[in-house]
Structures are given as C-alpha cells and as structure tokens.
Amino acid sequence: MKNIFKKKGFWLLVILVIVVALLASAGEEEIIEEEEEEVIPWAAMPENPVPMTGETISVYNWGDYIDSETIDIFEAETGIRVIYETFETNEDMYAKIAMGGSAYDVIIPSDYMVERMIQENLLQKINWENIPNVANIDERFIHESYDPGFEYSVPYTWGTMGILYNTGAVLEAPTSWETLMDETYKMDMFMLNSPRDTLGIALVMCGYDLNSTDPAQLEEAKQLLIAQKPLVLAYVVDEVKDKMVGGEASVALVWSGDATFCMSESDELSYVVPKEGSNIFYDSMCIPHNARNVSGAEKFIDFLCRADIAAMNYDYVGYAIPNKAAIELMGAEEYNASPVNNPPQETLDKCQVFKYLGDKTQLYDQIWTEIISEF
Ligand code: N2P
C-alpha cells in the first residue's frame, strides 16, 4: 500500500477541510455579531434601584396600553410607586373623572375627549419646563384642533380604525365597510363596544360625516347598527385581540394598534382601512385638574417621552407612536415598513379626527344605549 501522505489528493483534501472549517467559524462569528447588533437598544432596570420613597402617582390608562416593565423601570429609577388603573373607553374614563370621586395624576384620553375635558376645566396646563423630552415628539403630531395652543396634552400614540380579518376565512379581502353588513359573516364578527367609534363608522357607512350631529342621520346610523346585530357575535374592546387570534370570528372592527398586535401573533390576520374612509385618533397624556402629585405626573410623562422607553413601550403595545427619537432608535426603516401603523397618505387623507360634539354627545349616548339593549 502506498503511503497516503504522499498522495496529492490527500493534501488537497486536508487543505479543503481546513478552509471549510475556517469559513464555518468565520460565519459563526458573523452570526454572533448579528445577534449582538440586534440587542434591543432600549431601557433596562437600573443596577441600583432607588428605594421606594413613599411617594405615589396614580395613572389611569386604556387596557393593554403600556408595557408594565416601563412602570417597573420608572419605580426603580425614581422611588415613586405607580398605582395603575385601566379603562376601556374614553366615555368610561370621562365619567369617572367628571364625577370627581377619583383623583388621578396621569390620564390618557383621545383627541375629542381632550377637547371636551379642556372645555370643562377637567385638565390642567402642562408645565413644559418639566417635560424636556417633549422635544422627542414629532411636530406633525401636535394638533391644534383638540388642544389649541398645545397646552394640555402630550402625544402618546395614534392610529386608525379598520377591519381586521382572517385571510383564510373571508371569501375575499375586504375593501369596504360593507363587509360589516355582509350576511356571509352572520355571528362571525366583533364590533367595538364604544359609542363614538361604532356610531362614527355607521355614519360613514351611511355616507355621512363621522362627526354628524344631524338627528335624522344618526337615526339612520342607529337603524343600520340594529340591522347588523344578527351578524355580531359580541361588542368587545380589549378582548377582541385574543378572540381574533384564536380564530373565533372572521372579521372585526378594531383599532390599528390592536391589529398590529394580532398580526404579530397570527399570520392569518390582516387589516384594512376601508375605501370610504375612517377615523384617525391621537391619544395623549394629560394631568387632570384634581391631580394630587403634579410633579410625579410630570416625571412619569417625561419618562414615557424618553426615546428608549417609548421604543420599549411601542414594542409591547403595538400602536403607532409620535416619538421621532424612539423611531430613530428602533430603526425608522423597520418601523415605517408596517402599512398598518404607517398608512399611505391617500389612506390618511380619507381619515378624520373625532370632534367633541358638545351637548349633542347625549344623543350619541342615548342612541348607543338603545342599540346595545335592542334584541
Ligand atoms: C388600547 C386602546 C386603544 C385606544 N387597548 C384607542 N384610542
């Protein structure tokens, strides 16, 4: 037998094995580096948490609308304890504040409710000197329409209303609100248990303005929603997410941030802002007139405007944010890639903000009660 070490082929093989091994290890390094690059650029718990000082703030926010880890970080950084309560709709929140029984330090109403609460002296002016991180908010999200002079509200999130649908269950992808009247989806859709949202969309479906106060138009919208009831499995708010991810219905009227969440949980779900147009909303942080700890409230609001915290919060909540520093930190390209949170301009042009309707609000409340109690 010839000495294999003298064979050219053997040495070629040895060299090949070495080259492949080197390449493979270089590849591994690259992968490790990539993973390191993906380390989330946002906040973490401080290494030496500040002991609790006994100071508290009371926060009243929508359900599923904050990453609770941000609260833990705030407490550990400041020693201020956060007492946290949630509501499901602007109207529920308003009723509680207007009754005056509870004193919250931070609340998060939507545009039209900010407008109402300013008019009714239920909010106090923000001392911007104590909110330096407001510089992180994109000026495009400062809206004179509901807070003239930008005095009472700090933009937190925004979004649209649209239809979340199960691509495997619908006959074709919806493009119109008419889908919500389609008999095909009998007992197979969820609607929002929220008077302005649901009545607003019904008005659009009837071809009217979503801020209409015309009693005849509202009556038509009411009749439409009553006619729709046999199709509706339930009127829900936060529960819609688990239900749609769980495949309990084919279509649902939802807010865009909830659609983002659902779509991250299920590949079968998609979202559309129907062609007839929709609502665009802006939710803001505000300090109620009867807050007990204004300086704590300011610290909390400023903390939530911090780029790293707003990014961390976005990652959890899923709603579009007005915080340009946070978007930059996360990578604007990736953030902007979501058509749900960043609809094209032509879609935005078809969306309208809800306005506070003064004493006509009562008409909405009355109609809504009639719809819900109708069998
Ligand atoms: C989140 C509520 C979103 C608020 N659960 C829509 N304005």
Tab-separated table of C-alpha atoms and ligand atoms in Angstrom:
chain	number	residue	atom	x	y	z
A	1	MET	CA	0.000	0.000	0.000
A	2	LYS	CA	1.344	3.405	-0.951
A	3	ASN	CA	1.901	5.988	1.774
A	4	ILE	CA	-1.231	8.104	1.629
A	5	PHE	CA	0.685	11.164	2.899
A	6	LYS	CA	2.496	11.196	-0.377
A	7	LYS	CA	-0.738	11.452	-2.362
A	8	LYS	CA	-1.517	14.896	-3.790
A	9	GLY	CA	-5.241	14.247	-3.352
A	10	PHE	CA	-4.813	13.687	0.384
A	11	TRP	CA	-3.149	17.045	0.935
A	12	LEU	CA	-5.734	18.785	-1.210
A	13	LEU	CA	-8.400	17.215	0.985
A	14	VAL	CA	-6.631	18.375	4.171
A	15	ILE	CA	-6.423	21.926	2.823
A	16	LEU	CA	-10.068	21.823	1.815
A	17	VAL	CA	-11.137	20.651	5.283
A	18	ILE	CA	-9.106	23.461	6.909
A	19	VAL	CA	-10.557	26.090	4.579
A	20	VAL	CA	-14.121	24.874	5.188
A	21	ALA	CA	-13.555	24.865	8.957
A	22	LEU	CA	-12.157	28.398	8.856
A	23	LEU	CA	-15.051	29.632	6.767
A	24	ALA	CA	-17.561	27.984	9.067
A	25	SER	CA	-16.054	29.564	12.165
A	26	ALA	CA	-15.938	32.966	10.466
A	27	GLY	CA	-19.631	32.502	9.641
A	28	GLU	CA	-20.360	31.719	13.263
A	29	GLU	CA	-18.654	34.897	14.330
A	30	GLU	CA	-20.755	36.823	11.882
A	31	ILE	CA	-23.927	35.294	13.242
A	32	ILE	CA	-22.890	36.118	16.789
A	33	GLU	CA	-22.138	39.680	15.753
A	34	GLU	CA	-25.528	39.977	14.073
A	35	GLU	CA	-27.225	38.745	17.221
A	36	GLU	CA	-25.279	41.247	19.260
A	37	GLU	CA	-26.340	44.012	16.919
A	38	GLU	CA	-29.928	43.021	17.489
A	39	VAL	CA	-29.640	43.611	21.205
A	40	ILE	CA	-32.579	45.836	21.907
A	41	PRO	CA	-31.347	49.415	22.218
A	42	TRP	CA	-33.741	50.391	24.932
A	43	ALA	CA	-34.083	50.707	28.588
A	44	ALA	CA	-33.276	48.233	31.291
A	45	MET	CA	-33.775	48.126	35.034
A	46	PRO	CA	-31.197	50.289	36.806
A	47	GLU	CA	-28.460	48.294	38.527
A	48	ASN	CA	-29.079	50.093	41.791
A	49	PRO	CA	-32.811	50.730	42.141
A	50	VAL	CA	-33.791	53.753	44.209
A	51	PRO	CA	-35.621	52.554	47.336
A	52	MET	CA	-39.314	53.424	47.435
A	53	THR	CA	-39.742	56.894	48.865
A	54	GLY	CA	-43.390	56.594	49.869
A	55	GLU	CA	-44.354	58.986	47.038
A	56	THR	CA	-47.036	57.652	44.678
A	57	ILE	CA	-48.684	58.624	41.418
A	58	SER	CA	-51.985	57.366	40.180
A	59	VAL	CA	-52.247	56.560	36.475
A	60	TYR	CA	-55.489	55.855	34.587
A	61	ASN	CA	-54.935	54.393	31.119
A	62	TRP	CA	-56.631	52.236	28.466
A	63	GLY	CA	-56.384	48.465	28.905
A	64	ASP	CA	-53.282	46.856	27.340
A	65	TYR	CA	-51.790	50.267	26.656
A	66	ILE	CA	-48.414	50.187	28.391
A	67	ASP	CA	-45.522	47.773	28.843
A	68	SER	CA	-45.618	47.108	32.588
A	69	GLU	CA	-41.827	46.788	32.536
A	70	THR	CA	-41.628	50.509	31.814
A	71	ILE	CA	-43.529	51.087	35.055
A	72	ASP	CA	-41.073	48.851	36.933
A	73	ILE	CA	-38.176	50.850	35.497
A	74	PHE	CA	-39.819	54.160	36.439
A	75	GLU	CA	-40.335	52.976	40.001
A	76	ALA	CA	-36.770	51.708	40.257
A	77	GLU	CA	-35.328	54.931	38.822
A	78	THR	CA	-37.393	57.342	40.913
A	79	GLY	CA	-38.592	55.521	44.022
A	80	ILE	CA	-42.116	56.699	43.123
A	81	ARG	CA	-44.730	53.955	43.239
A	82	VAL	CA	-47.250	53.850	40.369
A	83	ILE	CA	-50.831	52.993	41.230
A	84	TYR	CA	-52.222	51.872	37.896
A	85	GLU	CA	-55.841	51.505	36.793
A	86	THR	CA	-57.351	50.886	33.379
A	87	PHE	CA	-60.472	51.836	31.434
A	88	GLU	CA	-61.929	50.539	28.160
A	89	THR	CA	-63.354	53.650	26.524
A	90	ASN	CA	-62.985	57.414	26.640
A	91	GLU	CA	-66.553	57.627	27.922
A	92	ASP	CA	-65.859	55.309	30.902
A	93	MET	CA	-62.771	57.336	31.797
A	94	TYR	CA	-64.601	60.639	31.421
A	95	ALA	CA	-67.498	59.560	33.636
A	96	LYS	CA	-65.117	58.666	36.427
A	97	ILE	CA	-63.145	61.904	36.266
A	98	ALA	CA	-66.210	64.107	35.786
A	99	MET	CA	-67.906	62.564	38.829
A	100	GLY	CA	-64.923	63.795	40.777
A	101	GLY	CA	-64.649	60.843	43.133
A	102	SER	CA	-61.204	59.734	41.996
A	103	ALA	CA	-58.064	61.802	41.712
A	104	TYR	CA	-55.641	60.578	39.075
A	105	ASP	CA	-52.307	62.186	38.269
A	106	VAL	CA	-51.987	60.992	34.662
A	107	ILE	CA	-54.766	60.017	32.233
A	108	ILE	CA	-54.632	59.160	28.506
A	109	PRO	CA	-57.730	60.402	26.642
A	110	SER	CA	-58.188	60.607	22.857
A	111	ASP	CA	-58.385	63.856	20.870
A	112	TYR	CA	-62.125	64.611	21.164
A	113	MET	CA	-62.088	63.759	24.842
A	114	VAL	CA	-59.072	66.028	25.455
A	115	GLU	CA	-61.097	68.744	23.719
A	116	ARG	CA	-64.101	68.094	25.964
A	117	MET	CA	-62.074	67.916	29.164
A	118	ILE	CA	-60.276	71.198	28.354
A	119	GLN	CA	-63.626	72.888	27.806
A	120	GLU	CA	-64.952	71.537	31.081
A	121	ASN	CA	-61.839	72.557	33.036
A	122	LEU	CA	-61.037	68.960	33.887
A	123	LEU	CA	-57.379	69.190	32.799
A	124	GLN	CA	-54.521	71.370	33.896
A	125	LYS	CA	-51.933	73.077	31.747
A	126	ILE	CA	-48.669	71.223	31.321
A	127	ASN	CA	-45.532	72.955	32.564
A	128	TRP	CA	-43.306	72.186	29.577
A	129	GLU	CA	-40.161	73.096	31.516
A	130	ASN	CA	-40.675	69.867	33.411
A	131	ILE	CA	-41.183	67.767	30.269
A	132	PRO	CA	-37.914	68.296	28.370
A	133	ASN	CA	-38.387	65.054	26.445
A	134	VAL	CA	-41.309	66.631	24.600
A	135	ALA	CA	-38.531	67.564	22.171
A	136	ASN	CA	-38.700	63.902	21.043
A	137	ILE	CA	-42.268	64.331	19.764
A	138	ASP	CA	-42.641	64.881	16.040
A	139	GLU	CA	-44.365	68.223	15.449
A	140	ARG	CA	-46.699	66.553	12.969
A	141	PHE	CA	-48.486	65.137	15.998
A	142	ILE	CA	-49.190	68.404	17.714
A	143	HIS	CA	-52.790	69.146	16.884
A	144	GLU	CA	-54.351	72.498	17.405
A	145	SER	CA	-57.759	71.051	16.638
A	146	TYR	CA	-58.258	69.466	20.045
A	147	ASP	CA	-55.681	71.282	22.165
A	148	PRO	CA	-55.432	74.816	20.801
A	149	GLY	CA	-52.086	76.282	21.786
A	150	PHE	CA	-50.692	72.848	22.739
A	151	GLU	CA	-51.115	73.403	26.464
A	152	TYR	CA	-52.788	70.353	27.973
A	153	SER	CA	-51.755	67.171	26.183
A	154	VAL	CA	-48.578	65.235	25.413
A	155	PRO	CA	-48.947	62.914	22.375
A	156	TYR	CA	-48.628	59.219	23.311
A	157	THR	CA	-49.922	57.062	20.417
A	158	TRP	CA	-52.076	57.332	17.315
A	159	GLY	CA	-53.854	55.105	14.868
A	160	THR	CA	-56.785	54.397	12.600
A	161	MET	CA	-59.894	52.279	12.790
A	162	GLY	CA	-60.338	49.486	10.300
A	163	ILE	CA	-61.322	45.891	9.674
A	164	LEU	CA	-59.190	43.062	10.994
A	165	TYR	CA	-59.948	39.918	9.001
A	166	ASN	CA	-58.912	36.316	8.839
A	167	THR	CA	-57.450	35.766	5.379
A	168	GLY	CA	-58.259	32.063	5.479
A	169	ALA	CA	-61.886	32.625	6.445
A	170	VAL	CA	-63.073	35.554	4.317
A	171	LEU	CA	-64.208	34.957	0.756
A	172	GLU	CA	-62.183	37.906	-0.444
A	173	ALA	CA	-60.124	40.584	1.271
A	174	PRO	CA	-62.480	43.347	2.448
A	175	THR	CA	-62.011	46.831	0.979
A	176	SER	CA	-65.276	48.420	2.076
A	177	TRP	CA	-67.213	48.880	5.329
A	178	GLU	CA	-69.975	46.962	3.526
A	179	THR	CA	-68.231	43.808	4.749
A	180	LEU	CA	-69.636	44.614	8.188
A	181	MET	CA	-73.157	44.241	6.757
A	182	ASP	CA	-72.415	41.068	4.774
A	183	GLU	CA	-74.708	38.161	5.747
A	184	THR	CA	-71.850	35.771	4.982
A	185	TYR	CA	-70.413	36.772	8.334
A	186	LYS	CA	-73.502	36.075	10.402
A	187	MET	CA	-72.456	35.645	14.055
A	188	ASP	CA	-68.941	35.838	12.741
A	189	MET	CA	-67.846	39.402	13.537
A	190	PHE	CA	-66.875	41.524	16.510
A	191	MET	CA	-67.775	45.173	16.843
A	192	LEU	CA	-66.254	47.737	19.193
A	193	ASN	CA	-68.172	48.369	22.384
A	194	SER	CA	-67.503	52.071	22.080
A	195	PRO	CA	-70.199	54.615	21.144
A	196	ARG	CA	-68.230	57.194	19.168
A	197	ASP	CA	-66.211	54.594	17.274
A	198	THR	CA	-69.053	52.312	16.275
A	199	LEU	CA	-71.616	55.034	15.568
A	200	GLY	CA	-68.954	57.028	13.718
A	201	ILE	CA	-68.302	54.128	11.359
A	202	ALA	CA	-72.038	53.524	10.920
A	203	LEU	CA	-72.395	57.181	9.876
A	204	VAL	CA	-69.610	56.720	7.315
A	205	MET	CA	-71.344	53.562	6.064
A	206	CYS	CA	-74.481	55.640	5.519
A	207	GLY	CA	-72.417	58.172	3.571
A	208	TYR	CA	-72.354	60.835	6.304
A	209	ASP	CA	-69.681	62.681	8.223
A	210	LEU	CA	-68.377	60.714	11.211
A	211	ASN	CA	-68.928	63.785	13.384
A	212	SER	CA	-72.520	64.259	12.282
A	213	THR	CA	-74.992	65.579	14.844
A	214	ASP	CA	-77.971	65.554	12.496
A	215	PRO	CA	-80.687	63.534	14.309
A	216	ALA	CA	-82.029	62.072	11.042
A	217	GLN	CA	-78.567	60.857	10.003
A	218	LEU	CA	-77.919	59.451	13.464
A	219	GLU	CA	-81.251	57.653	13.342
A	220	GLU	CA	-80.204	56.067	10.043
A	221	ALA	CA	-76.872	55.011	11.551
A	222	LYS	CA	-78.722	53.540	14.524
A	223	GLN	CA	-81.067	51.535	12.271
A	224	LEU	CA	-78.069	50.225	10.359
A	225	LEU	CA	-76.398	49.018	13.556
A	226	ILE	CA	-79.645	47.415	14.732
A	227	ALA	CA	-79.951	45.635	11.375
A	228	GLN	CA	-76.342	44.483	11.779
A	229	LYS	CA	-76.883	42.947	15.218
A	230	PRO	CA	-77.661	39.379	13.991
A	231	LEU	CA	-74.188	39.318	12.436
A	232	VAL	CA	-72.417	40.459	15.606
A	233	LEU	CA	-71.002	37.781	17.861
A	234	ALA	CA	-70.168	40.349	20.551
A	235	TYR	CA	-69.405	44.009	21.210
A	236	VAL	CA	-65.952	43.967	22.744
A	237	VAL	CA	-62.910	46.141	23.345
A	238	ASP	CA	-59.637	44.610	24.533
A	239	GLU	CA	-60.893	41.003	24.326
A	240	VAL	CA	-61.061	41.307	20.549
A	241	LYS	CA	-57.359	40.528	20.296
A	242	ASP	CA	-57.396	37.091	21.931
A	243	LYS	CA	-60.630	36.261	20.167
A	244	MET	CA	-59.381	37.123	16.683
A	245	VAL	CA	-56.001	35.446	17.255
A	246	GLY	CA	-57.940	32.408	18.478
A	247	GLY	CA	-59.968	32.379	15.230
A	248	GLU	CA	-63.337	32.992	16.922
A	249	ALA	CA	-64.613	35.233	14.095
A	250	SER	CA	-63.689	36.167	10.544
A	251	VAL	CA	-63.901	39.969	10.797
A	252	ALA	CA	-63.740	42.654	13.466
A	253	LEU	CA	-63.864	46.422	13.781
A	254	VAL	CA	-60.600	47.292	15.523
A	255	TRP	CA	-58.029	49.996	16.202
A	256	SER	CA	-54.847	49.699	14.164
A	257	GLY	CA	-52.525	49.035	17.116
A	258	ASP	CA	-54.608	46.043	18.129
A	259	ALA	CA	-54.419	44.845	14.516
A	260	THR	CA	-50.622	45.143	14.696
A	261	PHE	CA	-50.611	43.032	17.842
A	262	CYS	CA	-52.929	40.387	16.354
A	263	MET	CA	-50.944	40.211	13.115
A	264	SER	CA	-47.759	39.614	15.084
A	265	GLU	CA	-49.490	36.664	16.761
A	266	SER	CA	-51.152	35.147	13.690
A	267	ASP	CA	-50.127	35.058	10.031
A	268	GLU	CA	-53.758	34.555	9.075
A	269	LEU	CA	-54.834	38.047	10.109
A	270	SER	CA	-54.718	41.188	8.028
A	271	TYR	CA	-56.006	44.772	8.373
A	272	VAL	CA	-57.604	47.273	6.031
A	273	VAL	CA	-58.792	50.848	6.340
A	274	PRO	CA	-61.872	50.711	4.086
A	275	LYS	CA	-62.008	52.858	0.999
A	276	GLU	CA	-64.894	55.014	2.253
A	277	GLY	CA	-62.584	56.480	4.893
A	278	SER	CA	-62.310	56.123	8.639
A	279	ASN	CA	-61.304	57.696	11.927
A	280	ILE	CA	-57.754	58.660	12.826
A	281	PHE	CA	-57.143	59.123	16.541
A	282	TYR	CA	-54.465	60.690	18.688
A	283	ASP	CA	-54.181	59.639	22.333
A	284	SER	CA	-52.351	61.937	24.730
A	285	MET	CA	-51.059	62.045	28.275
A	286	CYS	CA	-52.827	64.666	30.404
A	287	ILE	CA	-52.893	65.797	34.026
A	288	PRO	CA	-56.408	66.087	35.492
A	289	HIS	CA	-57.438	69.269	37.317
A	290	ASN	CA	-57.548	67.498	40.669
A	291	ALA	CA	-54.226	65.604	40.420
A	292	ARG	CA	-52.570	65.175	43.803
A	293	ASN	CA	-48.985	64.736	42.660
A	294	VAL	CA	-48.326	67.012	39.689
A	295	SER	CA	-44.548	66.809	39.917
A	296	GLY	CA	-44.740	62.989	39.965
A	297	ALA	CA	-47.100	63.120	36.979
A	298	GLU	CA	-44.647	65.321	35.079
A	299	LYS	CA	-41.798	62.915	35.841
A	300	PHE	CA	-43.850	59.991	34.554
A	301	ILE	CA	-44.952	61.766	31.377
A	302	ASP	CA	-41.399	62.899	30.686
A	303	PHE	CA	-40.153	59.356	31.315
A	304	LEU	CA	-42.642	57.942	28.765
A	305	CYS	CA	-41.396	60.513	26.218
A	306	ARG	CA	-37.823	59.245	26.609
A	307	ALA	CA	-36.666	57.608	23.376
A	308	ASP	CA	-35.589	54.289	24.923
A	309	ILE	CA	-38.764	53.979	26.997
A	310	ALA	CA	-41.103	54.957	24.135
A	311	ALA	CA	-39.363	52.368	21.926
A	312	MET	CA	-39.707	49.659	24.553
A	313	ASN	CA	-43.347	50.601	25.039
A	314	TYR	CA	-44.033	50.554	21.287
A	315	ASP	CA	-42.577	47.094	21.008
A	316	TYR	CA	-45.122	45.857	23.525
A	317	VAL	CA	-48.223	47.960	22.845
A	318	GLY	CA	-48.093	47.928	19.039
A	319	TYR	CA	-49.737	51.325	18.490
A	320	ALA	CA	-48.011	53.875	16.258
A	321	ILE	CA	-46.044	56.473	18.200
A	322	PRO	CA	-45.349	60.174	17.624
A	323	ASN	CA	-41.889	59.901	19.235
A	324	LYS	CA	-39.358	60.522	16.450
A	325	ALA	CA	-36.343	59.856	18.698
A	326	ALA	CA	-37.746	56.432	19.616
A	327	ILE	CA	-38.410	55.620	15.968
A	328	GLU	CA	-34.848	56.561	15.088
A	329	LEU	CA	-33.558	54.370	17.890
A	330	MET	CA	-35.581	51.382	16.644
A	331	GLY	CA	-34.667	51.993	13.024
A	332	ALA	CA	-37.033	54.158	11.009
A	333	GLU	CA	-36.952	51.792	8.069
A	334	GLU	CA	-38.268	48.839	10.004
A	335	TYR	CA	-40.813	50.982	11.841
A	336	ASN	CA	-42.128	52.557	8.656
A	337	ALA	CA	-42.384	49.205	6.915
A	338	SER	CA	-45.691	48.484	8.654
A	339	PRO	CA	-48.578	49.700	6.485
A	340	VAL	CA	-50.887	49.200	9.463
A	341	ASN	CA	-49.091	51.737	11.625
A	342	ASN	CA	-47.941	53.873	8.706
A	343	PRO	CA	-50.768	54.016	6.221
A	344	PRO	CA	-50.083	55.667	2.878
A	345	GLN	CA	-51.005	59.333	2.589
A	346	GLU	CA	-54.051	58.543	0.423
A	347	THR	CA	-55.468	56.476	3.289
A	348	LEU	CA	-54.716	59.170	5.852
A	349	ASP	CA	-56.382	61.750	3.634
A	350	LYS	CA	-59.610	59.781	3.925
A	351	CYS	CA	-59.472	59.661	7.731
A	352	GLN	CA	-60.988	62.189	10.085
A	353	VAL	CA	-60.498	63.005	13.745
A	354	PHE	CA	-63.483	62.828	16.092
A	355	LYS	CA	-64.535	66.209	17.415
A	356	TYR	CA	-66.203	66.929	20.712
A	357	LEU	CA	-69.845	67.475	19.867
A	358	GLY	CA	-70.954	69.485	22.884
A	359	ASP	CA	-74.454	68.759	24.132
A	360	LYS	CA	-75.120	66.539	21.093
A	361	THR	CA	-72.967	63.928	22.837
A	362	GLN	CA	-76.064	62.996	24.844
A	363	LEU	CA	-77.795	61.983	21.641
A	364	TYR	CA	-74.945	59.579	20.864
A	365	ASP	CA	-75.056	58.102	24.362
A	366	GLN	CA	-78.807	57.630	24.174
A	367	ILE	CA	-78.666	56.028	20.713
A	368	TRP	CA	-75.835	53.756	21.790
A	369	THR	CA	-77.800	52.520	24.806
A	370	GLU	CA	-80.760	51.847	22.529
A	371	ILE	CA	-78.611	49.832	20.108
A	372	ILE	CA	-76.955	47.773	22.815
A	373	SER	CA	-80.219	46.987	24.608
A	374	GLU	CA	-82.159	46.168	21.414
A	375	PHE	CA	-82.873	42.459	20.876
B	1	N2P	C1	-55.882	50.011	23.694
B	1	N2P	C2	-56.847	51.093	23.447
B	1	N2P	C3	-56.537	51.911	22.259
B	1	N2P	C4	-57.097	53.230	22.287
B	1	N2P	N1	-56.452	48.927	24.317
B	1	N2P	C5	-57.628	53.705	21.036
B	1	N2P	N2	-57.837	55.086	21.091
